[in-house]
């Protein structure tokens, strides 16, 4: 038996297979890059949950989707939703990504590893505010200190030890 | 000395564990271990060699390891003792890794 490294479409297929195994299934992956900082920092581990009838993708959710060329997986925030299609954007990116069908979402970010596993469960109205903030660039890193203050105020730094 | 109940024997019926997701990708069987329902993609994913794959494909609740060995010995035209050793070694290792389990457990 040997170890195996997967990339691109194969990795997407396998992650989707694991998440489709059941509503309790989770996939742990490590993100690269700064597009979602400070929510997801470079090399932070994230936990993905499946998209299903019980938990559909909503505005403001951070989701994992295949890149347009399917060569990698992008973890960005949904900033627009319309008729089964959505558009994502990295909080620190200047431009939004292309529109895509919500069926192509691999998973929704459920927890983010920082000093422990932090649940990422926002109420719909909080999600809308965050989506608007991302869309308008308010979540840009220049405003990071203010954001950290607000985050602590809203209690998002609750840590679950596992 | 009492026999070790964890030791796999030829009469045992072994099936894939519910703690793994196995999918075929480009002809290779990829096995993803799940721990508490979580698949850690930063951790190891596994694949089996050709013989391992033939064994895996026959792990059903209706098939004992002896039946699998009989089929493999015929298919590969190899000595039964060698086949049995290889099958038991692989299954023992996969059982320890919780990739397979005894049927009914």
PDB file of C-alpha atoms in Angstrom:
ATOM      1  CA  UNK A   1       0.000   0.000   0.000  1.00  0.00           C
ATOM      2  CA  UNK A   2       1.371   3.417  -0.895  1.00  0.00           C
ATOM      3  CA  UNK A   3       0.478   6.989  -0.126  1.00  0.00           C
ATOM      4  CA  UNK A   4      -1.259   8.951  -2.851  1.00  0.00           C
ATOM      5  CA  UNK A   5      -1.305  12.668  -3.680  1.00  0.00           C
ATOM      6  CA  UNK A   6      -4.286  14.012  -5.597  1.00  0.00           C
ATOM      7  CA  UNK A   7      -4.767  17.316  -7.354  1.00  0.00           C
ATOM      8  CA  UNK A   8      -7.282  19.094  -9.542  1.00  0.00           C
ATOM      9  CA  UNK A   9     -10.412  17.296 -10.677  1.00  0.00           C
ATOM     10  CA  UNK A  10      -9.542  14.018  -8.941  1.00  0.00           C
ATOM     11  CA  UNK A  11      -9.237  15.791  -5.620  1.00  0.00           C
ATOM     12  CA  UNK A  12     -12.534  17.603  -6.190  1.00  0.00           C
ATOM     13  CA  UNK A  13     -14.280  14.329  -7.058  1.00  0.00           C
ATOM     14  CA  UNK A  14     -12.902  12.599  -3.977  1.00  0.00           C
ATOM     15  CA  UNK A  15     -13.816  15.471  -1.639  1.00  0.00           C
ATOM     16  CA  UNK A  16     -17.345  15.539  -3.086  1.00  0.00           C
ATOM     17  CA  UNK A  17     -17.576  11.745  -2.643  1.00  0.00           C
ATOM     18  CA  UNK A  18     -16.632  11.998   1.032  1.00  0.00           C
ATOM     19  CA  UNK A  19     -19.065  14.857   1.661  1.00  0.00           C
ATOM     20  CA  UNK A  20     -21.853  13.002  -0.157  1.00  0.00           C
ATOM     21  CA  UNK A  21     -21.353  10.033   2.159  1.00  0.00           C
ATOM     22  CA  UNK A  22     -23.721  11.665   4.670  1.00  0.00           C
ATOM     23  CA  UNK A  23     -24.825  14.890   6.344  1.00  0.00           C
ATOM     24  CA  UNK A  24     -22.343  14.341   9.180  1.00  0.00           C
ATOM     25  CA  UNK A  25     -19.386  13.915   6.834  1.00  0.00           C
ATOM     26  CA  UNK A  26     -16.650  16.493   7.024  1.00  0.00           C
ATOM     27  CA  UNK A  27     -13.506  17.159   5.004  1.00  0.00           C
ATOM     28  CA  UNK A  28     -10.476  18.801   6.561  1.00  0.00           C
ATOM     29  CA  UNK A  29      -8.161  20.675   4.224  1.00  0.00           C
ATOM     30  CA  UNK A  30      -5.462  23.279   4.576  1.00  0.00           C
ATOM     31  CA  UNK A  31      -5.919  26.556   2.708  1.00  0.00           C
ATOM     32  CA  UNK A  32      -3.153  28.450   0.959  1.00  0.00           C
ATOM     33  CA  UNK A  33      -2.974  32.168   0.317  1.00  0.00           C
ATOM     34  CA  UNK A  34      -4.273  35.374   1.850  1.00  0.00           C
ATOM     35  CA  UNK A  35      -7.447  36.006  -0.126  1.00  0.00           C
ATOM     36  CA  UNK A  36      -9.695  35.171   2.850  1.00  0.00           C
ATOM     37  CA  UNK A  37      -7.561  36.639   5.665  1.00  0.00           C
ATOM     38  CA  UNK A  38      -8.255  37.369   8.450  1.00  0.00           C
ATOM     39  CA  UNK A  39     -11.053  34.753   8.504  1.00  0.00           C
ATOM     40  CA  UNK A  40      -8.839  32.097   6.924  1.00  0.00           C
ATOM     41  CA  UNK A  41      -5.127  32.734   7.149  1.00  0.00           C
ATOM     42  CA  UNK A  42      -2.448  31.175   4.976  1.00  0.00           C
ATOM     43  CA  UNK A  43      -2.070  27.454   5.800  1.00  0.00           C
ATOM     44  CA  UNK A  44      -5.052  27.476   8.191  1.00  0.00           C
ATOM     45  CA  UNK A  45      -6.991  24.230   8.283  1.00  0.00           C
ATOM     46  CA  UNK A  46     -10.679  24.421   7.480  1.00  0.00           C
ATOM     47  CA  UNK A  47     -13.484  21.931   7.920  1.00  0.00           C
ATOM     48  CA  UNK A  48     -15.974  21.591   5.074  1.00  0.00           C
ATOM     49  CA  UNK A  49     -19.514  20.323   5.490  1.00  0.00           C
ATOM     50  CA  UNK A  50     -21.785  19.099   2.699  1.00  0.00           C
ATOM     51  CA  UNK A  51     -24.386  21.226   0.989  1.00  0.00           C
ATOM     52  CA  UNK A  52     -27.751  19.503   1.372  1.00  0.00           C
ATOM     53  CA  UNK A  53     -31.464  20.156   1.805  1.00  0.00           C
ATOM     54  CA  UNK A  54     -30.885  20.935   5.468  1.00  0.00           C
ATOM     55  CA  UNK A  55     -28.014  23.330   4.876  1.00  0.00           C
ATOM     56  CA  UNK A  56     -28.097  25.123   1.554  1.00  0.00           C
ATOM     57  CA  UNK A  57     -25.473  27.654   0.522  1.00  0.00           C
ATOM     58  CA  UNK A  58     -26.380  31.156   1.687  1.00  0.00           C
ATOM     59  CA  UNK A  59     -25.167  34.657   1.022  1.00  0.00           C
ATOM     60  CA  UNK A  60     -22.004  35.295   3.058  1.00  0.00           C
ATOM     61  CA  UNK A  61     -21.066  31.612   3.365  1.00  0.00           C
ATOM     62  CA  UNK A  62     -17.475  30.677   2.666  1.00  0.00           C
ATOM     63  CA  UNK A  63     -17.585  27.837   0.164  1.00  0.00           C
ATOM     64  CA  UNK A  64     -15.159  25.538  -1.644  1.00  0.00           C
ATOM     65  CA  UNK A  65     -15.658  25.471  -5.412  1.00  0.00           C
ATOM     66  CA  UNK A  66     -13.572  24.274  -8.353  1.00  0.00           C
ATOM     67  CA  UNK A  67     -11.683  27.019 -10.159  1.00  0.00           C
ATOM     68  CA  UNK A  68     -13.030  27.784 -13.683  1.00  0.00           C
ATOM     69  CA  UNK A  69     -10.329  25.565 -15.226  1.00  0.00           C
ATOM     70  CA  UNK A  70     -10.894  22.938 -12.484  1.00  0.00           C
ATOM     71  CA  UNK A  71      -7.188  22.860 -11.741  1.00  0.00           C
ATOM     72  CA  UNK A  72      -7.614  23.844  -8.099  1.00  0.00           C
ATOM     73  CA  UNK A  73     -10.183  24.449  -5.406  1.00  0.00           C
ATOM     74  CA  UNK A  74     -11.061  28.011  -4.419  1.00  0.00           C
ATOM     75  CA  UNK A  75     -12.354  28.826  -0.935  1.00  0.00           C
ATOM     76  CA  UNK A  76     -14.132  32.185  -1.185  1.00  0.00           C
ATOM     77  CA  UNK A  77     -17.212  33.962   0.136  1.00  0.00           C
ATOM     78  CA  UNK A  78     -20.582  34.054  -1.639  1.00  0.00           C
ATOM     79  CA  UNK A  79     -21.372  37.698  -2.338  1.00  0.00           C
ATOM     80  CA  UNK A  80     -24.262  37.285  -4.773  1.00  0.00           C
ATOM     81  CA  UNK A  81     -26.941  34.612  -5.154  1.00  0.00           C
ATOM     82  CA  UNK A  82     -29.481  34.535  -7.954  1.00  0.00           C
ATOM     83  CA  UNK A  83     -31.658  31.771  -9.452  1.00  0.00           C
ATOM     84  CA  UNK A  84     -29.421  28.864  -8.500  1.00  0.00           C
ATOM     85  CA  UNK A  85     -26.253  30.689  -9.476  1.00  0.00           C
ATOM     86  CA  UNK A  86     -23.828  32.507  -7.239  1.00  0.00           C
ATOM     87  CA  UNK A  87     -20.731  34.638  -7.347  1.00  0.00           C
ATOM     88  CA  UNK A  88     -17.870  34.428  -4.870  1.00  0.00           C
ATOM     89  CA  UNK A  89     -15.076  36.776  -3.916  1.00  0.00           C
ATOM     90  CA  UNK A  90     -12.021  36.534  -1.728  1.00  0.00           C
ATOM     91  CA  UNK A  91     -12.382  39.112   1.052  1.00  0.00           C
ATOM     92  CA  UNK A  92      -8.991  40.568   0.091  1.00  0.00           C
ATOM     93  CA  UNK A  93      -9.432  40.267  -3.665  1.00  0.00           C
ATOM     94  CA  UNK A  94     -10.199  43.336  -5.726  1.00  0.00           C
ATOM     95  CA  UNK A  95     -12.373  41.459  -8.248  1.00  0.00           C
ATOM     96  CA  UNK A  96     -15.203  39.008  -7.764  1.00  0.00           C
ATOM     97  CA  UNK A  97     -14.944  35.504  -9.264  1.00  0.00           C
ATOM     98  CA  UNK A  98     -17.087  34.314 -12.158  1.00  0.00           C
ATOM     99  CA  UNK A  99     -20.709  33.240 -11.628  1.00  0.00           C
ATOM    100  CA  UNK A 100     -21.259  29.506 -11.254  1.00  0.00           C
ATOM    101  CA  UNK A 101     -24.079  27.086 -10.469  1.00  0.00           C
ATOM    102  CA  UNK A 102     -24.607  26.432  -6.753  1.00  0.00           C
ATOM    103  CA  UNK A 103     -24.611  22.710  -7.669  1.00  0.00           C
ATOM    104  CA  UNK A 104     -20.870  22.932  -8.233  1.00  0.00           C
ATOM    105  CA  UNK A 105     -20.196  23.911  -4.614  1.00  0.00           C
ATOM    106  CA  UNK A 106     -18.113  21.140  -3.058  1.00  0.00           C
ATOM    107  CA  UNK A 107     -18.662  22.141   0.564  1.00  0.00           C
ATOM    108  CA  UNK A 108     -19.361  24.966   2.997  1.00  0.00           C
ATOM    109  CA  UNK A 109     -16.752  26.059   5.541  1.00  0.00           C
ATOM    110  CA  UNK A 110     -18.050  24.860   8.903  1.00  0.00           C
ATOM    111  CA  UNK A 111     -15.063  25.401  11.168  1.00  0.00           C
ATOM    112  CA  UNK A 112     -11.743  27.197  10.945  1.00  0.00           C
ATOM    113  CA  UNK A 113      -8.654  26.129  12.836  1.00  0.00           C
ATOM    114  CA  UNK A 114      -6.868  28.936  14.623  1.00  0.00           C
ATOM    115  CA  UNK A 115      -5.770  28.382  18.226  1.00  0.00           C
ATOM    116  CA  UNK A 116      -8.348  25.578  18.178  1.00  0.00           C
ATOM    117  CA  UNK A 117     -11.359  24.764  16.023  1.00  0.00           C
ATOM    118  CA  UNK A 118     -13.626  27.795  15.731  1.00  0.00           C
ATOM    119  CA  UNK A 119     -17.160  27.174  14.458  1.00  0.00           C
ATOM    120  CA  UNK A 120     -18.044  29.402  11.554  1.00  0.00           C
ATOM    121  CA  UNK A 121     -21.797  29.576  12.004  1.00  0.00           C
ATOM    122  CA  UNK A 122     -23.195  33.005  11.235  1.00  0.00           C
ATOM    123  CA  UNK A 123     -26.839  33.950  11.418  1.00  0.00           C
ATOM    124  CA  UNK A 124     -28.331  34.878   7.999  1.00  0.00           C
ATOM    125  CA  UNK A 125     -28.370  38.606   8.793  1.00  0.00           C
ATOM    126  CA  UNK A 126     -24.714  38.448   9.898  1.00  0.00           C
ATOM    127  CA  UNK A 127     -23.877  36.621   6.684  1.00  0.00           C
ATOM    128  CA  UNK A 128     -25.537  39.364   4.625  1.00  0.00           C
ATOM    129  CA  UNK A 129     -23.515  42.069   6.387  1.00  0.00           C
ATOM    130  CA  UNK A 130     -20.285  40.116   5.864  1.00  0.00           C
ATOM    131  CA  UNK A 131     -21.149  39.468   2.198  1.00  0.00           C
ATOM    132  CA  UNK A 132     -21.793  43.170   1.612  1.00  0.00           C
ATOM    133  CA  UNK A 133     -18.578  44.034   3.454  1.00  0.00           C
ATOM    134  CA  UNK A 134     -16.636  41.599   1.286  1.00  0.00           C
ATOM    135  CA  UNK A 135     -18.304  42.843  -1.900  1.00  0.00           C
ATOM    136  CA  UNK A 136     -17.520  46.464  -1.126  1.00  0.00           C
ATOM    137  CA  UNK A 137     -13.970  45.776   0.036  1.00  0.00           C
ATOM    138  CA  UNK A 138     -14.565  46.705   3.671  1.00  0.00           C
ATOM    139  CA  UNK A 139     -12.992  43.405   4.686  1.00  0.00           C
ATOM    140  CA  UNK A 140      -9.778  44.534   3.128  1.00  0.00           C
ATOM    141  CA  UNK A 141      -6.719  43.987   5.256  1.00  0.00           C
ATOM    142  CA  UNK A 142      -6.314  47.717   5.796  1.00  0.00           C
ATOM    143  CA  UNK A 143      -9.290  47.535   8.141  1.00  0.00           C
ATOM    144  CA  UNK A 144      -8.061  44.406   9.868  1.00  0.00           C
ATOM    145  CA  UNK A 145      -7.560  45.892  13.380  1.00  0.00           C
ATOM    146  CA  UNK A 146     -11.097  47.248  13.402  1.00  0.00           C
ATOM    147  CA  UNK A 147     -12.364  43.939  12.166  1.00  0.00           C
ATOM    148  CA  UNK A 148     -10.608  41.996  14.925  1.00  0.00           C
ATOM    149  CA  UNK A 149     -12.177  44.318  17.496  1.00  0.00           C
ATOM    150  CA  UNK A 150     -15.658  43.791  16.032  1.00  0.00           C
ATOM    151  CA  UNK A 151     -15.125  40.050  15.782  1.00  0.00           C
ATOM    152  CA  UNK A 152     -14.173  39.828  19.449  1.00  0.00           C
ATOM    153  CA  UNK A 153     -17.153  41.999  20.319  1.00  0.00           C
ATOM    154  CA  UNK A 154     -19.472  39.639  18.447  1.00  0.00           C
ATOM    155  CA  UNK A 155     -17.937  36.585  20.117  1.00  0.00           C
ATOM    156  CA  UNK A 156     -16.461  34.841  17.065  1.00  0.00           C
ATOM    157  CA  UNK A 157     -13.289  33.915  18.906  1.00  0.00           C
ATOM    158  CA  UNK A 158     -15.003  31.117  20.840  1.00  0.00           C
ATOM    159  CA  UNK A 159     -12.607  28.160  20.766  1.00  0.00           C
ATOM    160  CA  UNK A 160     -13.608  24.533  20.858  1.00  0.00           C
ATOM    161  CA  UNK A 161     -10.868  22.191  21.994  1.00  0.00           C
ATOM    162  CA  UNK A 162     -10.791  18.803  20.326  1.00  0.00           C
TER     163      UNK A 162
ATOM    164  CA  UNK B   1      -2.118 -20.319  25.123  1.00  0.00           C
ATOM    165  CA  UNK B   2      -5.436 -18.798  23.997  1.00  0.00           C
ATOM    166  CA  UNK B   3      -5.704 -17.695  20.344  1.00  0.00           C
ATOM    167  CA  UNK B   4      -5.617 -13.943  19.717  1.00  0.00           C
ATOM    168  CA  UNK B   5      -9.195 -12.978  18.814  1.00  0.00           C
ATOM    169  CA  UNK B   6      -7.855 -10.099  16.711  1.00  0.00           C
ATOM    170  CA  UNK B   7      -5.883 -12.440  14.463  1.00  0.00           C
ATOM    171  CA  UNK B   8      -7.526 -12.830  11.081  1.00  0.00           C
ATOM    172  CA  UNK B   9      -8.097 -16.389   9.840  1.00  0.00           C
ATOM    173  CA  UNK B  10      -9.009 -17.850   6.473  1.00  0.00           C
ATOM    174  CA  UNK B  11     -12.558 -18.635   7.606  1.00  0.00           C
ATOM    175  CA  UNK B  12     -13.195 -14.974   8.450  1.00  0.00           C
ATOM    176  CA  UNK B  13     -15.472 -12.870   6.286  1.00  0.00           C
ATOM    177  CA  UNK B  14     -14.036  -9.394   5.873  1.00  0.00           C
ATOM    178  CA  UNK B  15     -15.773  -6.302   4.460  1.00  0.00           C
ATOM    179  CA  UNK B  16     -14.711  -2.671   3.889  1.00  0.00           C
ATOM    180  CA  UNK B  17     -15.209  -0.543   6.987  1.00  0.00           C
ATOM    181  CA  UNK B  18     -17.767   2.253   7.095  1.00  0.00           C
ATOM    182  CA  UNK B  19     -14.875   4.399   8.325  1.00  0.00           C
ATOM    183  CA  UNK B  20     -13.482   4.762   4.808  1.00  0.00           C
ATOM    184  CA  UNK B  21     -14.589   6.122   1.463  1.00  0.00           C
ATOM    185  CA  UNK B  22     -13.106   4.268  -1.493  1.00  0.00           C
ATOM    186  CA  UNK B  23     -13.370   5.581  -5.035  1.00  0.00           C
ATOM    187  CA  UNK B  24     -11.793   4.574  -8.325  1.00  0.00           C
ATOM    188  CA  UNK B  25      -9.886   7.396  -9.975  1.00  0.00           C
ATOM    189  CA  UNK B  26      -8.140   6.792 -13.290  1.00  0.00           C
ATOM    190  CA  UNK B  27      -7.983   3.052 -12.663  1.00  0.00           C
ATOM    191  CA  UNK B  28      -6.598   3.410  -9.135  1.00  0.00           C
ATOM    192  CA  UNK B  29      -8.663   2.670  -6.062  1.00  0.00           C
ATOM    193  CA  UNK B  30      -8.192   5.537  -3.622  1.00  0.00           C
ATOM    194  CA  UNK B  31      -9.030   4.863   0.013  1.00  0.00           C
ATOM    195  CA  UNK B  32      -9.787   7.839   2.265  1.00  0.00           C
ATOM    196  CA  UNK B  33      -9.843   7.018   5.997  1.00  0.00           C
ATOM    197  CA  UNK B  34     -12.515   8.830   8.047  1.00  0.00           C
ATOM    198  CA  UNK B  35     -11.936   9.616  11.685  1.00  0.00           C
ATOM    199  CA  UNK B  36     -15.148  10.541  13.460  1.00  0.00           C
ATOM    200  CA  UNK B  37     -16.694  11.227  10.051  1.00  0.00           C
ATOM    201  CA  UNK B  38     -13.845  13.569   9.115  1.00  0.00           C
ATOM    202  CA  UNK B  39     -11.591  12.913   6.135  1.00  0.00           C
ATOM    203  CA  UNK B  40      -8.301  14.707   6.619  1.00  0.00           C
ATOM    204  CA  UNK B  41      -6.996  15.480   3.141  1.00  0.00           C
ATOM    205  CA  UNK B  42      -3.731  16.699   4.640  1.00  0.00           C
ATOM    206  CA  UNK B  43      -3.244  13.214   6.019  1.00  0.00           C
ATOM    207  CA  UNK B  44      -2.563  10.049   4.042  1.00  0.00           C
ATOM    208  CA  UNK B  45      -4.794   8.715   1.290  1.00  0.00           C
ATOM    209  CA  UNK B  46      -4.088   5.163   0.214  1.00  0.00           C
ATOM    210  CA  UNK B  47      -4.163   3.059  -2.891  1.00  0.00           C
ATOM    211  CA  UNK B  48      -3.682  -0.695  -3.309  1.00  0.00           C
ATOM    212  CA  UNK B  49      -1.434  -2.579  -5.705  1.00  0.00           C
ATOM    213  CA  UNK B  50      -2.954  -4.941  -8.281  1.00  0.00           C
ATOM    214  CA  UNK B  51      -3.199  -7.933  -5.945  1.00  0.00           C
ATOM    215  CA  UNK B  52      -4.533  -5.763  -3.143  1.00  0.00           C
ATOM    216  CA  UNK B  53      -7.127  -4.368  -5.503  1.00  0.00           C
ATOM    217  CA  UNK B  54      -8.235  -7.887  -6.539  1.00  0.00           C
ATOM    218  CA  UNK B  55      -8.604  -8.796  -2.863  1.00  0.00           C
ATOM    219  CA  UNK B  56     -10.515  -5.579  -2.078  1.00  0.00           C
ATOM    220  CA  UNK B  57     -12.962  -6.156  -4.944  1.00  0.00           C
ATOM    221  CA  UNK B  58     -13.924  -9.516  -3.446  1.00  0.00           C
ATOM    222  CA  UNK B  59     -14.507  -8.351   0.117  1.00  0.00           C
ATOM    223  CA  UNK B  60     -18.239  -9.036   0.384  1.00  0.00           C
ATOM    224  CA  UNK B  61     -20.380 -10.474   3.205  1.00  0.00           C
ATOM    225  CA  UNK B  62     -20.770 -13.652   1.118  1.00  0.00           C
ATOM    226  CA  UNK B  63     -17.070 -14.353   0.628  1.00  0.00           C
ATOM    227  CA  UNK B  64     -14.614 -15.764   3.165  1.00  0.00           C
ATOM    228  CA  UNK B  65     -10.890 -15.135   2.860  1.00  0.00           C
ATOM    229  CA  UNK B  66     -10.428 -18.807   1.968  1.00  0.00           C
ATOM    230  CA  UNK B  67     -12.750 -18.399  -1.013  1.00  0.00           C
ATOM    231  CA  UNK B  68     -10.784 -15.310  -2.069  1.00  0.00           C
ATOM    232  CA  UNK B  69      -7.498 -17.230  -1.779  1.00  0.00           C
ATOM    233  CA  UNK B  70      -8.892 -20.102  -3.881  1.00  0.00           C
ATOM    234  CA  UNK B  71      -9.913 -17.688  -6.626  1.00  0.00           C
ATOM    235  CA  UNK B  72      -6.593 -15.806  -6.556  1.00  0.00           C
ATOM    236  CA  UNK B  73      -4.556 -19.028  -6.635  1.00  0.00           C
ATOM    237  CA  UNK B  74      -6.444 -20.072  -9.730  1.00  0.00           C
ATOM    238  CA  UNK B  75      -6.271 -16.637 -11.342  1.00  0.00           C
ATOM    239  CA  UNK B  76      -2.551 -16.018 -10.739  1.00  0.00           C
ATOM    240  CA  UNK B  77      -1.542 -19.707 -10.932  1.00  0.00           C
ATOM    241  CA  UNK B  78       0.508 -19.245  -7.756  1.00  0.00           C
ATOM    242  CA  UNK B  79       1.153 -21.562  -4.753  1.00  0.00           C
ATOM    243  CA  UNK B  80      -1.767 -21.519  -2.310  1.00  0.00           C
ATOM    244  CA  UNK B  81       0.491 -21.008   0.722  1.00  0.00           C
ATOM    245  CA  UNK B  82       2.020 -17.854  -0.773  1.00  0.00           C
ATOM    246  CA  UNK B  83      -1.409 -16.456  -1.698  1.00  0.00           C
ATOM    247  CA  UNK B  84      -2.802 -17.170   1.768  1.00  0.00           C
ATOM    248  CA  UNK B  85       0.169 -15.475   3.421  1.00  0.00           C
ATOM    249  CA  UNK B  86      -0.205 -12.380   1.236  1.00  0.00           C
ATOM    250  CA  UNK B  87      -3.965 -12.157   1.765  1.00  0.00           C
ATOM    251  CA  UNK B  88      -3.747 -12.603   5.530  1.00  0.00           C
ATOM    252  CA  UNK B  89      -0.882 -10.111   5.848  1.00  0.00           C
ATOM    253  CA  UNK B  90      -2.729  -7.447   3.865  1.00  0.00           C
ATOM    254  CA  UNK B  91      -6.056  -8.018   5.625  1.00  0.00           C
ATOM    255  CA  UNK B  92      -4.380  -7.960   9.028  1.00  0.00           C
ATOM    256  CA  UNK B  93      -2.745  -4.637   8.175  1.00  0.00           C
ATOM    257  CA  UNK B  94      -5.973  -3.152   6.790  1.00  0.00           C
ATOM    258  CA  UNK B  95      -7.868  -4.354   9.882  1.00  0.00           C
ATOM    259  CA  UNK B  96      -5.371  -2.669  12.186  1.00  0.00           C
ATOM    260  CA  UNK B  97      -5.817   0.537  10.183  1.00  0.00           C
ATOM    261  CA  UNK B  98      -9.625   0.132  10.470  1.00  0.00           C
ATOM    262  CA  UNK B  99      -9.940   0.152   6.703  1.00  0.00           C
ATOM    263  CA  UNK B 100     -11.660  -3.267   6.757  1.00  0.00           C
ATOM    264  CA  UNK B 101     -13.499  -5.173   9.476  1.00  0.00           C
ATOM    265  CA  UNK B 102     -14.997  -8.578  10.164  1.00  0.00           C
ATOM    266  CA  UNK B 103     -18.474  -8.848   8.645  1.00  0.00           C
ATOM    267  CA  UNK B 104     -21.181  -8.255  11.267  1.00  0.00           C
ATOM    268  CA  UNK B 105     -18.899  -6.260  13.602  1.00  0.00           C
TER     269      UNK B 105
END
